[in-house]
Structures are given as C-alpha cells and as structure tokens.
Short mmCIF file of C-alpha atoms in Angstrom, two decimals:
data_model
loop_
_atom_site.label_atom_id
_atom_site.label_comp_id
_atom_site.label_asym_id
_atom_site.label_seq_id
_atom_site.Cartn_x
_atom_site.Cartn_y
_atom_site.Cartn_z
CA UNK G 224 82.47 77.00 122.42
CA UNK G 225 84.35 73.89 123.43
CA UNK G 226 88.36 74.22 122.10
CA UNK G 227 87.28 71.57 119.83
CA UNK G 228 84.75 74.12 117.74
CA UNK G 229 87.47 76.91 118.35
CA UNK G 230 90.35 75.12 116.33
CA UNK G 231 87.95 74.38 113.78
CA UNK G 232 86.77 77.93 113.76
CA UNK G 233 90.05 78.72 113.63
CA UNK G 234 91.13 76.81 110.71
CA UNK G 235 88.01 78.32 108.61
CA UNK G 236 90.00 81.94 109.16
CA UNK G 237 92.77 80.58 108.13
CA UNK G 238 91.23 79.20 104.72
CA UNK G 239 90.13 82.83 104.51
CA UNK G 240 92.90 84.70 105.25
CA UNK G 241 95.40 82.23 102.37
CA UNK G 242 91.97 83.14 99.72
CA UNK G 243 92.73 87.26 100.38
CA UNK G 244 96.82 87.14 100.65
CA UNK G 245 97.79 84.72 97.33
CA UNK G 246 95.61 86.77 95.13
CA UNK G 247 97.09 90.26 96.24
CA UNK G 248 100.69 88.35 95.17
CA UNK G 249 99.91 85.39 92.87
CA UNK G 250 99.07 88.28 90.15
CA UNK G 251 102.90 89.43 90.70
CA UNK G 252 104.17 86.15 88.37
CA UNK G 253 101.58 85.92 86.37
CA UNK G 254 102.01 89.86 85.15
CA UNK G 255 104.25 88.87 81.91
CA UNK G 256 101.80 85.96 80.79
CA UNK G 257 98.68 87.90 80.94
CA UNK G 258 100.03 90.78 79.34
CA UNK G 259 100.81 88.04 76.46
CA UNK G 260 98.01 86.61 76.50
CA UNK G 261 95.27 89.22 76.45
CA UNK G 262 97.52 92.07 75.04
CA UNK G 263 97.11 94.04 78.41
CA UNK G 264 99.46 97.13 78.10
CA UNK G 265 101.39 98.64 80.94
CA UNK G 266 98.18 100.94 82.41
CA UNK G 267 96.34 97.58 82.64
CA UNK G 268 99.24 95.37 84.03
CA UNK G 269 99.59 97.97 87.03
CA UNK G 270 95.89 98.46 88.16
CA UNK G 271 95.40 94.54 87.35
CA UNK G 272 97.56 94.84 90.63
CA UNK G 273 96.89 98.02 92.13
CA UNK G 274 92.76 98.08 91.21
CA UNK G 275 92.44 95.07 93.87
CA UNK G 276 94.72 96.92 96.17
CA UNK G 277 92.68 100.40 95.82
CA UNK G 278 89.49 98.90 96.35
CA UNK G 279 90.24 96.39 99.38
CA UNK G 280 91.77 99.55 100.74
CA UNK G 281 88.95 101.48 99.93
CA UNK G 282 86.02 99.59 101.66
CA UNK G 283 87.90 97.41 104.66
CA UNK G 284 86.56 99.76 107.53
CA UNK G 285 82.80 99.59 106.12
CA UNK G 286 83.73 95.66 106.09
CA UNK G 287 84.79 95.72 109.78
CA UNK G 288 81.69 98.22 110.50
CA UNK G 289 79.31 95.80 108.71
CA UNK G 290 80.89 92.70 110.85
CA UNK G 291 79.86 94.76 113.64
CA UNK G 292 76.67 95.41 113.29
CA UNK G 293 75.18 92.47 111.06
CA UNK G 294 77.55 89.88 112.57
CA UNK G 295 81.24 88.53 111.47
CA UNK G 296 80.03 85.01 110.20
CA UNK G 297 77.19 86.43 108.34
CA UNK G 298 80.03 88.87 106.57
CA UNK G 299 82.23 86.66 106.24
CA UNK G 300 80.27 84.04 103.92
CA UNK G 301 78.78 87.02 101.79
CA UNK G 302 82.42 88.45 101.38
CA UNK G 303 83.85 84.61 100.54
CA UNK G 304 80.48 84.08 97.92
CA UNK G 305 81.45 87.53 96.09
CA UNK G 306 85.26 87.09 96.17
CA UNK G 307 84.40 83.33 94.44
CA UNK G 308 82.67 84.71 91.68
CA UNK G 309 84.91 87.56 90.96
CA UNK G 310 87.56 85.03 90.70
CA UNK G 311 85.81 83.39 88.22
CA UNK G 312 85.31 86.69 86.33
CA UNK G 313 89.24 87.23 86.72
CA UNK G 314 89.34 83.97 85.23
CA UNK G 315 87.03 84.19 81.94
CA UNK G 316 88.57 88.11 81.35
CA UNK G 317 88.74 88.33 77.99
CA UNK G 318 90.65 91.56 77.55
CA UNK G 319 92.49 93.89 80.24
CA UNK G 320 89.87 96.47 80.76
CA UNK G 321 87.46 93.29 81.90
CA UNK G 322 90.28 91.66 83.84
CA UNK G 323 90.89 95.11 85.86
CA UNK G 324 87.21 95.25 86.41
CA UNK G 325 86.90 91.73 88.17
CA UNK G 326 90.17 92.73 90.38
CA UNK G 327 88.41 95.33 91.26
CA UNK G 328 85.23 93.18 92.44
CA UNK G 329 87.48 90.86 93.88
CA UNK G 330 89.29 93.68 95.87
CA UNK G 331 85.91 94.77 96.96
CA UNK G 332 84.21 91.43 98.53
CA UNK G 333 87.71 90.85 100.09
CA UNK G 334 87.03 93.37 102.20
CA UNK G 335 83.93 92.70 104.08
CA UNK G 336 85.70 89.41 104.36
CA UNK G 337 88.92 90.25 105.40
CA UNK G 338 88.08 92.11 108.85
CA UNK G 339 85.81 89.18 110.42
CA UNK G 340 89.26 86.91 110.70
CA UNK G 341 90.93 89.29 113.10
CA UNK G 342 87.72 90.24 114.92
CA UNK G 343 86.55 86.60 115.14
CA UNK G 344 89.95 86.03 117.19
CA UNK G 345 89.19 88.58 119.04
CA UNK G 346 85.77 87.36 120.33
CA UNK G 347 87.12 83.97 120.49
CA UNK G 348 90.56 84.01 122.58
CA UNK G 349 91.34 86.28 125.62
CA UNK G 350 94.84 87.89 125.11
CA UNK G 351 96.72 85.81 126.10
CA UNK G 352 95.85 83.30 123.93
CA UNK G 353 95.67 85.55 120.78
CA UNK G 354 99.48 85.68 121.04
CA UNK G 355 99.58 82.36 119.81
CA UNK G 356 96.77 82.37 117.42
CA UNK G 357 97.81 85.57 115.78
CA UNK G 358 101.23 84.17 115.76
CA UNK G 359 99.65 81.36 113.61
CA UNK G 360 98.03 83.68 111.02
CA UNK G 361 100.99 85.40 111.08
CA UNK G 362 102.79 82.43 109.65
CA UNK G 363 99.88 81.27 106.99
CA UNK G 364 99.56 84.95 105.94
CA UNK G 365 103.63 85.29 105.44
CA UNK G 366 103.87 81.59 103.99
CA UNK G 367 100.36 82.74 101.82
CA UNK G 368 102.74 85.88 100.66
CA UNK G 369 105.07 83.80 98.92
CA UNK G 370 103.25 80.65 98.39
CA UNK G 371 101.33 83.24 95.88
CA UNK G 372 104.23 83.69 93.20
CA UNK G 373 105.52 79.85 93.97
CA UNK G 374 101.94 78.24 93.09
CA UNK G 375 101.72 80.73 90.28
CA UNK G 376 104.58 79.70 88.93
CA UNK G 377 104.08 76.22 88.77
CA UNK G 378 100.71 76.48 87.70
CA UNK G 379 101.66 78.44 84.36
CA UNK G 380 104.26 76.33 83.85
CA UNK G 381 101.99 73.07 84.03
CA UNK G 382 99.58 75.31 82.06
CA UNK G 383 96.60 72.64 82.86
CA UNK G 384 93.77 71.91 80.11
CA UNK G 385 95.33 75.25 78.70
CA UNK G 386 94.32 77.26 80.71
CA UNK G 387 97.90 79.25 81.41
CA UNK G 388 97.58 82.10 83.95
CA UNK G 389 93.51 81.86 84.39
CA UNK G 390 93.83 78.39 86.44
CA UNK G 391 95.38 81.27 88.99
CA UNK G 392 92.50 82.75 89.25
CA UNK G 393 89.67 79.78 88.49
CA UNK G 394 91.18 77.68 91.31
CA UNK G 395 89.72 79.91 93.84
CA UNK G 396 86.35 78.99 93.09
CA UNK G 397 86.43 75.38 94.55
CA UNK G 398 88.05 76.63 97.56
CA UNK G 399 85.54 79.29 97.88
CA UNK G 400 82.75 76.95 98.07
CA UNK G 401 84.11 74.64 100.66
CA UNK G 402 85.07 77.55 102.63
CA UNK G 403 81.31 78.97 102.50
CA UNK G 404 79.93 75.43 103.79
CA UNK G 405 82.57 75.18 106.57
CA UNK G 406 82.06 78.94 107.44
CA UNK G 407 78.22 77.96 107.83
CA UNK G 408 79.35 75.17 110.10
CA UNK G 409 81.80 75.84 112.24
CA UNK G 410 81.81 79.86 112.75
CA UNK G 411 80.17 81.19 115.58
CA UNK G 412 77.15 83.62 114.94
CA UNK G 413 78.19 86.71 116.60
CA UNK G 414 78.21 90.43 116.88
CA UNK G 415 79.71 93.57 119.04
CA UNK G 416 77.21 94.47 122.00
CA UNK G 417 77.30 98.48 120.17
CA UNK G 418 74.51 100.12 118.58
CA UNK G 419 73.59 98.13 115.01
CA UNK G 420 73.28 100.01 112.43
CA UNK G 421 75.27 101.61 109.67
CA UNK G 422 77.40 105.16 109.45
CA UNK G 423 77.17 105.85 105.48
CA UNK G 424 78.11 109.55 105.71
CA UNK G 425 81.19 107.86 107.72
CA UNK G 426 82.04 105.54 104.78
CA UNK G 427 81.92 107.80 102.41
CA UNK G 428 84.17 110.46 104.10
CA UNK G 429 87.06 108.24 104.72
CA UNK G 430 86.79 106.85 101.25
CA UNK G 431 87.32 109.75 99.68
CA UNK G 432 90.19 110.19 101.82
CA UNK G 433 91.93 106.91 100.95
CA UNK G 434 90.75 107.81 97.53
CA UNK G 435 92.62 111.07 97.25
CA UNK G 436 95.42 109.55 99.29
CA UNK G 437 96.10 106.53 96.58
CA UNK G 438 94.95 107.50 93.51
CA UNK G 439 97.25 109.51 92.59
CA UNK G 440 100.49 107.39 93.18
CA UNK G 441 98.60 104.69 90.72
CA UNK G 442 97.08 106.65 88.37
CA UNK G 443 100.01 109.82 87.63
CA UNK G 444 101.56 107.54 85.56
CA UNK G 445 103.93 109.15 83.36
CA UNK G 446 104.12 113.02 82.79
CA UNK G 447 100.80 113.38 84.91
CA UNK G 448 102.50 112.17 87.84
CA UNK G 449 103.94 115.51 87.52
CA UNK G 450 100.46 117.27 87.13
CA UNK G 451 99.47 119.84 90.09
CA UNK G 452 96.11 118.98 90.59
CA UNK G 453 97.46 115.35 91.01
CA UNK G 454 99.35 117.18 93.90
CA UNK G 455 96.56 118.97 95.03
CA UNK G 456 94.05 115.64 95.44
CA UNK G 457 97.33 113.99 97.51
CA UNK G 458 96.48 117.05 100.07
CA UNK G 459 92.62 116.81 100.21
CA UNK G 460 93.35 113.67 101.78
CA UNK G 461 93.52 115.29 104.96
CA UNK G 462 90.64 117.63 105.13
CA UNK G 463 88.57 114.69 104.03
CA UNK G 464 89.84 112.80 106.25
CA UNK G 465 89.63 115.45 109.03
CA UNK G 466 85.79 115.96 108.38
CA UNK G 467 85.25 112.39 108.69
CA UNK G 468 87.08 112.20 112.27
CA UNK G 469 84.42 115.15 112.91
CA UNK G 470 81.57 112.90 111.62
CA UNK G 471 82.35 109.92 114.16
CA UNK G 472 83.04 111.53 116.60
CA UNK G 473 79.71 113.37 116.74
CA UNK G 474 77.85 110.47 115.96
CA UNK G 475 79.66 108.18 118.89
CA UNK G 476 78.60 110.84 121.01
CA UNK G 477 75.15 111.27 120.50
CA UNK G 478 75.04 107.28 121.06
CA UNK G 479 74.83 106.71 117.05
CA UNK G 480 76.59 103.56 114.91
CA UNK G 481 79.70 105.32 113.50
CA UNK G 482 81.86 103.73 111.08
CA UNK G 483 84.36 103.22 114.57
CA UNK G 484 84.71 104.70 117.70
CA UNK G 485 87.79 107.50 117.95
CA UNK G 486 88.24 106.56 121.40
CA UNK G 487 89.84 103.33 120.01
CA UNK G 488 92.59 105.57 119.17
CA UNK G 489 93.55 106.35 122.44
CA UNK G 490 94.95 103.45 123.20
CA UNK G 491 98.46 103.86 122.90
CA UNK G 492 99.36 100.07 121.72
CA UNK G 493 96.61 100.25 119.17
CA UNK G 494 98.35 103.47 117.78
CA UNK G 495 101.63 101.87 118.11
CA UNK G 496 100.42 98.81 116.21
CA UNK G 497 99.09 101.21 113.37
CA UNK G 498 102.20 102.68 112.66
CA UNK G 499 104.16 99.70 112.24
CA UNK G 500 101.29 98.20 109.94
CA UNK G 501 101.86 100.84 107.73
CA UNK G 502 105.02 100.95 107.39
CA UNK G 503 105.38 97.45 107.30
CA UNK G 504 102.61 97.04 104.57
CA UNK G 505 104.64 99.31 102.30
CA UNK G 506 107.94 97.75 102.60
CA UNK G 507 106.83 93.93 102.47
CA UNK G 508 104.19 94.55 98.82
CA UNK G 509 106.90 96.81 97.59
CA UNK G 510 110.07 94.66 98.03
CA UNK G 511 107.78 91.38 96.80
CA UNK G 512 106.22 93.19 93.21
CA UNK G 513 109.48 94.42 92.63
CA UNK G 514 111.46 91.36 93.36
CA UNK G 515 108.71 88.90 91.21
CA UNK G 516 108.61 91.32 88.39
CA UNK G 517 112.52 92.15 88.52
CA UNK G 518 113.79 88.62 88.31
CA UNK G 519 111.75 87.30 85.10
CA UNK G 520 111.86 91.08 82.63
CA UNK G 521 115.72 92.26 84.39
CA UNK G 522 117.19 88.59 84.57
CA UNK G 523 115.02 87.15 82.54
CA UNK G 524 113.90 83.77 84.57
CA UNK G 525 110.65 81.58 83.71
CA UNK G 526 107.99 82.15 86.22
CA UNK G 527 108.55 79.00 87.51
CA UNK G 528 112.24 79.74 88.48
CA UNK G 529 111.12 83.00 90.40
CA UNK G 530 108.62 81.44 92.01
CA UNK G 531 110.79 79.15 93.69
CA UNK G 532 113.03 81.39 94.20
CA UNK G 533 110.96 83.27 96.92
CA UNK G 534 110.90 79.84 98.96
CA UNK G 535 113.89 80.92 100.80
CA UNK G 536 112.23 84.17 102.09
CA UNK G 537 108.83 81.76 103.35
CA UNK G 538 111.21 79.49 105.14
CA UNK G 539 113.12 82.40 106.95
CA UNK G 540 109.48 84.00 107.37
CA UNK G 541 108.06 80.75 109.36
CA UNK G 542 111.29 80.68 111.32
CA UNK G 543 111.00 84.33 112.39
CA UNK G 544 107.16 84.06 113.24
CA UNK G 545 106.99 80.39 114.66
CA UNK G 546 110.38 80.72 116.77
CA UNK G 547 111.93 84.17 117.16
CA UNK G 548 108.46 85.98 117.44
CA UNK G 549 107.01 83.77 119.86
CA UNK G 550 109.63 83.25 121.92
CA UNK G 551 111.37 87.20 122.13
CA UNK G 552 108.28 89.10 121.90
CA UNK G 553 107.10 88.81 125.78
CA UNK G 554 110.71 89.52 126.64
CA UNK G 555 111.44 92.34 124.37
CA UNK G 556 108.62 93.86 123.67
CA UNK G 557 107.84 96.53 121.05
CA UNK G 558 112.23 96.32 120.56
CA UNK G 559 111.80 93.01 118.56
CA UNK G 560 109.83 94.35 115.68
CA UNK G 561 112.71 97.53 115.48
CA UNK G 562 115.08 94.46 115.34
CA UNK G 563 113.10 92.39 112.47
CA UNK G 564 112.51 95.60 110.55
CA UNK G 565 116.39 96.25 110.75
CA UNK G 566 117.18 93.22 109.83
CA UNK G 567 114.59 93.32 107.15
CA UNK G 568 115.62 96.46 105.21
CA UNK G 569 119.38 95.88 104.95
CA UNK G 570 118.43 92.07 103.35
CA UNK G 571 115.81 93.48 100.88
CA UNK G 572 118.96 96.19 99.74
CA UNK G 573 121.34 93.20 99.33
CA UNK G 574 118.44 91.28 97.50
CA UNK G 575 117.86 93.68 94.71
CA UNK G 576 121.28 94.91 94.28
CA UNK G 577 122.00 90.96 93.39
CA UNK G 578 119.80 91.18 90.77
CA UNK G 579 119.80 94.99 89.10
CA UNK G 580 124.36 94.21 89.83
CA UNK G 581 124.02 91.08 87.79
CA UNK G 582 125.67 88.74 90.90
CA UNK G 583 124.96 84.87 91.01
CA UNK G 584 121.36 83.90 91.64
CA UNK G 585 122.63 81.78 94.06
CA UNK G 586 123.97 84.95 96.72
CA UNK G 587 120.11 85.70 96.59
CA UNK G 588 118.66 83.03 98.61
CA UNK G 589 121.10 83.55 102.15
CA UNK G 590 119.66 86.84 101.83
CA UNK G 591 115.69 85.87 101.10
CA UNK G 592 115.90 83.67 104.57
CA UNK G 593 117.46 86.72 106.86
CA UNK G 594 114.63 88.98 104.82
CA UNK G 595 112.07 86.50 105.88
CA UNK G 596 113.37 86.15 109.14
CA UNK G 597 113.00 89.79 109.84
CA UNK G 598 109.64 89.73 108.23
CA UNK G 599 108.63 87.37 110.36
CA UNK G 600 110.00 88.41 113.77
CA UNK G 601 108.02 92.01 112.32
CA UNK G 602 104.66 90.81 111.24
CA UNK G 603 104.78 87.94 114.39
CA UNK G 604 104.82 91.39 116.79
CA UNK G 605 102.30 93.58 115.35
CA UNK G 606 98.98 91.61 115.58
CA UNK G 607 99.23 90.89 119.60
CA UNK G 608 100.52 94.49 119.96
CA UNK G 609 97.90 96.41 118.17
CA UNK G 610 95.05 94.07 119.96
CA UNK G 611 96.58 93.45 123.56
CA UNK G 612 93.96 95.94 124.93
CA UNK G 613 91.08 96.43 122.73
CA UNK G 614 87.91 95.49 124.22
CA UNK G 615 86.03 93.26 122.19
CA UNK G 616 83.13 95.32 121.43
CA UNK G 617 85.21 97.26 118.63
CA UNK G 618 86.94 94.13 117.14
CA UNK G 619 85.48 94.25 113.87
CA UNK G 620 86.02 98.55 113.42
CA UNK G 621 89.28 97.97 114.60
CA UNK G 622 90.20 94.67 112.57
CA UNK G 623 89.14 97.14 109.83
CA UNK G 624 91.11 100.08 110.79
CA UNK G 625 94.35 97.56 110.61
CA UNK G 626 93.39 95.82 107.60
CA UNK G 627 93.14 99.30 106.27
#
C-alpha cells in the first residue's frame, strides 16, 4: 500500500477506535438522566455500565481469533454493522432491563471490532513506525475517554428534538454507516499466514474464566457480595482458566487453530505490556466513573458542568501522549510509564479528595491536567511496548489478548 492508502487506513481505525471508547464513558454522564427517564434503579444503572464492559471483556480474544482467521477488514465491518444497530437499540430502550440488554449487544459486536485496529497496525507499520501510530491512537483513545462525558453533557443539555440522553446513543448510527463504507474502501483485505479456522472449546474455556473472574464484583451487590459461593466462583477463575492454557497449548501443538498461541507469552515485553494494561485499565475506568458520577449526585453539578470539567484531564492527556511519551519513551524506556503512573495516582487522590472535602471546583482542574499528563505519558508507553516484538502472524490473538 502506498502511504497515501495507509493514512487513510489509518484514519478508518481511528473512527473505530473513538465508536468503542465514548460509549464505554459517555454512559458515565448520562447515568442520572436515564435513571429519570426510564425509572432504571440502581441494579440497572450499574450493569447499563458494567453489562457492556462484561461482555466486550468476555468475547475480545474470539474477536482477535476471528480477525485471524477470516481476515481483520472483514471483522471489522461486521463488528461496526452490529455495534450500529445495538446503538440504535440503546437508543429506542424503553425500560432498563431492554437498555441493559442492547449494552450488552453493543459490548458484544465491539469486540470483534475492537482487536482488528491494533492488529491492522500491526500488519501495516514495521516497529518503528508503530511508535508513532500507536502514539496517535493513544491520543484519540485518551481524548475519546473524556470527549465521552464532555459530548454527553452537552448533548443532554441541548436535549435535541427531545430526545435527552438517547441522542447519546442514536448518534452512533450515522457514524457507523460512514465508517462501514470507508472500512470497505480503504482497509486492506488481510489475514495472519496461521492455520484458519476456529478454537471453540478455546473460547469457551477462557470465557468462563473471565466470567467467574468479573461476575462477581458486578453482580454481589449488596449482602451477596458477602455470599461464599460468590467467593468460591472468584477462585474457579483459575482452574478454568488453567484448563484452557491446557487446551491451546495442545491444539498449537498438534498444528491446530487455537484461540492464540502460548508461545506469545514468552515474550518478555508482551508480558510486561500485559501487566501494565491491567493495571492501568483499572485505575483510568475507575478514577473516570467515579469522578463523572461523584461530581453531579456528591456536588451536585448539571451534566454539562462535569462534562467540561474533565477537559482539563484530555488536555494534560494529549500533552503527555503527543510530547512527553514520544519524546522520553526511547530514552527511558519501560521507567517512563512507572513515572506517568506515579504521577497519575497521587493527582487522581488530590482529585477526589477536592470533591468528597468540599474544596473549590476550581483546585480540581491543576490537578485533572497533571492526572492526564500521567495518563498520557502511561497509556503513550504501553502499546509500542507490548508490540515491539510480536511477529505479525499473531497480531489479531494478541490485539485480543490486550484488549482483553
């Protein structure tokens, strides 16, 4: 492909990638309208959250698998068609048991879309040039973060043809399309040189793991969170997940399609890149539901207001990918994300002790931009770490594993 197809290929990801990130955070600000407006209770307010969560989670290494083997563009237009239509469903809900249901849907098609971004870019660029690349996604996908509550904000406050906290959700349906024709266009029909063919067993195995894993942190709400078989489900996560290492293992052996290949795992800046995901994952969703949430039911702000008020913390985020990230990482290495992390944590403390403390609104932005900034110089490091040495073969299985 000439660079002239690339950077439009390119620019079709990124369509994709702002489609998967603002709906896992535009939902944050709209929490207190549709609980108004469709008389959601509490139980449907958190898995209207945590349902599209569960079941991205639950199906993103089939996704990458299926990228694999049937080829990313080909995934990547079915898993933008069935992520349009479940955002019309989100849209139309007419109660909170329906409105769970489409999250869920939409959760699902996002992943078989979400894993064909970060494999395309791997087919695409060598490593070198992925730095930059991912360092780009890395900036839409933190400015997507927050752009999430901002646009939500200011779309139920403009509250168009009355349509309050759906238009969140209906919006996605013209962007879908246009992505699906461009995708069509401009994405290049390919697929890993492995075996075709799909593991089942391998799928199922490692979704009941991340089954037992998560369910139980959504679902024990209340007293059954203190329930021992809630405890005991936590732990089968491991055997499960145990039996399905077994499964791919002995099916990458015998020369088989397995869900991935366990050798990916040896590769120690792969495992390295893992780890920080994780733990990275869980800090950035956690601080950003809590702060969107806290600021409109503890301080009682209009959507609007705490919408904007997460600008501060995209600014610092495109400073600390575009700049700091860019610049620091081929000097300092796997140090600079350790540094953005740092920096990170003590920011997010300061951030929601201003609000549950009662201080002026106005000592939370200083902190939002050194938050972001960490984020950024964090999430800027991880993608070219975790990929610097996988061979392109298992881009889509290991986009998946990531994603997971």
């Amino acid at each position: 492909m000439s660079p002239r197809q690339k950077t439009l290929a390119v620019l079709v990801l990124v369509v994709a990638l702002v489609l998967e990130i603002v709906d896992m955070t535009i939902v944050n600000i709209a929490l207190p309208a549709i609980k108004a407006g469709i008389g959601a209770d509490t139980g449907h307010a958190q898995w209207i959250v945590a349902g599209y969560s569960i079941s991205f989670a639950l199906l993103l290494m089939a996704g990458g698998r299926l990228g694999d083997s049937l080829g990313y563009r080909r995934m990547m237009v079915w898993g933008v068609a069935g992520f349009t239509l479940a955002s019309a469903a989100c849209g139309l809900a007419q109660d909170g048991s329906q409105l769970v249901a489409a999250r869920l849907l939409q959760g699902a098609t996002g992943a078989l879309m979400a894993p064909q971004s970060m494999a395309l870019l791997t087919v695409l660029f060598d490593p070198l040039e992925r730095v930059a690349k991912m360092a780009l996604f890395g900036v839409v996908g933190g400015l997507a973060a927050i752009a999430g509550p901002i646009l939500g904000g200011i779309l139920i406050d403009a509250d168009v043809l009355g349509l309050g906290w759906r238009l969140l959700f209906l919006i996605n349906v013209p962007v879908g399309a246009v992505t699906i024709a461009a995708a069509l266009r401009f994405l290049p029909d390919s697929r890993s040189a492995l075996p075709s063919g799909y593991d089942l067993s391998g799928t199922l195995w490692f979704g009941a793991a991340v089954g037992a894993l998560i369910w139980p942190l959504i679902g024990g709400e209340g007293e059954g969170r203190a329930h021992g078989g809630l405890l005991w489900l936590t732990l089968a996560a491991v055997p499960l997940g145990w039996l399905g290492w077994r499964h791919v293992a002995r099916r990458t052996a015998a020369g088989r399609p397995a869900l991935f290949d366990p050798a990916i795992l040896a590769i120690p800046t792969f495992r390295l890149g893992l780890g920080m995901s994780i733990a990275f994952a869980a800090a950035n969703a956690g601080f950003l539901f809590v702060f969107a949430f806290a600021l409109q039911a503890e301080r009682g702000q209009t959507p609007l207001m705490a919408g904007m008020l997460h600008m501060p913390f995209g600014l610092g985020a495109m400073f600390g990918i575009g700049f700091m990230s860019r610049r620091l990482l081929p000097r300092l290495g796997r140090i600079l994300p350790c540094v953005g992390s740092l920096l990170m944590a003590l920011s997010c403390w300061l951030v929601l002790g201003a609000i549950g403390l009662g201080w002026p609104l106005s000592t939370v932005a200083p902190a939002m931009i050194t938050a972001g900034t960490g984020m950024g110089m964090t999430i800027g490091s991880i993608g070219p770490i975790t990929f610097s040495q996988m061979d392109r073969a298992h881009a889509g299985a290991a986009s998946g594993l990531v994603k997971t």
